């Protein structure tokens, strides 16, 4: 398994950040520009990664105020899990975003850079939204 992580401090309470992340409709605001055809509900999002693939992701597990796990709702090109972990920091919070992907050697060479970039971009966009 390959793991891609990014951690950021957010200028909002854990409860506010959790409420935002617990709704898949909000995740479009965290995505990079190469995401198209976004369709979502509170639990599921479907979108295209330009010139790469189409994905449908769902929130499969929530621990209120602490953790959100997102998994594929349909068979993806490789098995993956996306996890948001929240930690309170006085009047702020820490958000850790982890992408775990089961990549063969070829996919690892092709996808490692974009997946790490995605993890970093999502956390940076989250911090920016809550400035």
Coordinates of C-alpha atoms in Angstrom, one line a residue:
X1 CA 0.0 0.0 0.0
X2 CA 1.2 3.5 -0.8
X3 CA 0.3 6.3 1.6
X4 CA 0.1 10.0 0.7
X5 CA -0.5 12.5 3.5
X6 CA -0.8 16.2 4.1
X7 CA -1.5 18.0 7.4
X8 CA -2.7 21.5 7.8
X9 CA -3.8 23.8 10.7
X10 CA -7.3 25.3 10.1
X11 CA -8.5 28.5 11.7
X12 CA -11.8 26.9 12.8
X13 CA -13.0 24.5 15.5
X14 CA -12.9 20.8 14.9
X15 CA -16.8 20.8 14.9
X16 CA -16.9 23.4 12.2
X17 CA -14.3 21.6 10.0
X18 CA -16.0 18.3 10.6
X19 CA -19.4 19.6 9.6
X20 CA -17.9 20.9 6.4
X21 CA -16.0 17.6 5.6
X22 CA -18.9 15.4 6.6
X23 CA -20.9 16.6 3.5
X24 CA -19.6 15.4 0.2
X25 CA -21.3 18.4 -1.5
X26 CA -18.5 20.6 0.0
X27 CA -15.6 18.5 -1.2
X28 CA -15.8 20.1 -4.7
X29 CA -14.3 23.2 -3.1
X30 CA -11.3 21.2 -2.1
X31 CA -10.6 19.6 -5.5
X32 CA -8.1 20.7 -8.0
X33 CA -9.0 22.4 -11.3
X34 CA -8.7 19.2 -13.4
X35 CA -11.9 17.8 -11.8
X36 CA -15.0 18.0 -14.1
X37 CA -18.6 16.8 -14.2
X38 CA -19.0 17.0 -10.4
X39 CA -22.3 15.5 -9.1
X40 CA -22.8 15.0 -5.4
X41 CA -25.1 14.3 -2.5
X42 CA -24.3 14.5 1.2
X43 CA -22.8 11.0 1.1
X44 CA -21.6 10.4 -2.5
X45 CA -19.7 12.3 -5.2
X46 CA -19.1 11.4 -8.8
X47 CA -16.6 13.2 -11.0
X48 CA -14.1 13.0 -13.8
X49 CA -10.4 13.5 -13.4
X50 CA -9.6 15.2 -16.7
X51 CA -7.8 12.8 -19.1
X52 CA -7.4 10.2 -16.3
X53 CA -10.6 8.4 -15.1
X54 CA -14.1 8.8 -13.6
X55 CA -14.6 8.2 -9.9
X56 CA -17.5 7.8 -7.6
X57 CA -16.6 8.1 -3.9
X58 CA -18.8 7.7 -0.8
X59 CA -18.4 8.5 2.9
X60 CA -18.3 5.1 4.4
X61 CA -17.5 5.9 8.0
X62 CA -17.9 9.0 10.2
X63 CA -16.8 9.5 13.8
X64 CA -18.4 12.8 14.8
X65 CA -15.8 15.5 15.3
X66 CA -12.8 13.2 14.6
X67 CA -12.7 11.2 11.4
X68 CA -14.3 10.8 8.0
X69 CA -13.4 7.8 5.7
X70 CA -14.2 8.0 2.0
X71 CA -14.1 4.9 -0.2
X72 CA -15.0 4.1 -3.8
X73 CA -18.7 3.5 -4.4
X74 CA -17.8 1.8 -7.8
X75 CA -14.8 -0.2 -8.8
X76 CA -11.9 2.2 -9.2
X77 CA -8.7 1.7 -11.3
X78 CA -7.0 0.7 -8.0
X79 CA -8.2 0.1 -4.4
X80 CA -8.0 3.3 -2.3
X81 CA -9.2 4.9 0.9
X82 CA -9.3 8.6 1.7
X83 CA -9.3 9.6 5.4
X84 CA -9.7 13.0 7.1
X85 CA -8.6 13.0 10.8
X86 CA -9.3 16.0 12.9
X87 CA -7.5 17.1 16.1
X88 CA -8.5 20.1 18.3
X89 CA -5.8 22.8 18.8
X90 CA -7.2 25.5 21.2
X91 CA -9.4 27.7 19.0
X92 CA -8.1 26.0 15.8
X93 CA -7.9 22.4 14.5
X94 CA -5.5 20.2 12.7
X95 CA -6.7 18.3 9.6
X96 CA -4.7 15.4 8.4
X97 CA -5.7 14.0 4.9
X98 CA -4.4 10.6 4.0
X99 CA -4.8 8.7 0.7
X100 CA -4.0 5.0 0.9
X101 CA -3.8 3.3 -2.5
X102 CA -3.0 -0.2 -3.6
X103 CA -0.7 0.5 -6.5
X104 CA 1.4 -1.9 -8.6
X105 CA 4.9 -0.8 -9.6
X106 CA 3.8 0.9 -12.8
X107 CA 0.8 2.6 -11.3
X108 CA 3.0 3.7 -8.4
X109 CA 5.4 5.4 -10.8
X110 CA 2.5 7.1 -12.7
X111 CA 0.2 8.0 -9.8
X112 CA 2.5 8.8 -6.8
X113 CA 3.2 12.4 -7.8
X114 CA -0.5 13.3 -8.7
X115 CA -1.8 11.6 -5.5
X116 CA 0.6 13.4 -3.2
X117 CA -0.2 16.6 -5.0
X118 CA -3.9 15.9 -4.5
X119 CA -3.4 15.3 -0.8
X120 CA -1.5 18.6 -0.4
X121 CA -3.9 20.6 -2.6
X122 CA -7.0 19.4 -0.6
X123 CA -5.5 20.3 2.7
X124 CA -4.3 23.7 1.4
X125 CA -7.7 24.5 -0.1
X126 CA -9.4 23.5 3.3
X127 CA -7.1 25.9 5.2
X128 CA -7.7 28.7 2.6
X129 CA -11.5 28.3 2.8
X130 CA -11.4 28.8 6.6
X131 CA -9.0 31.8 6.7

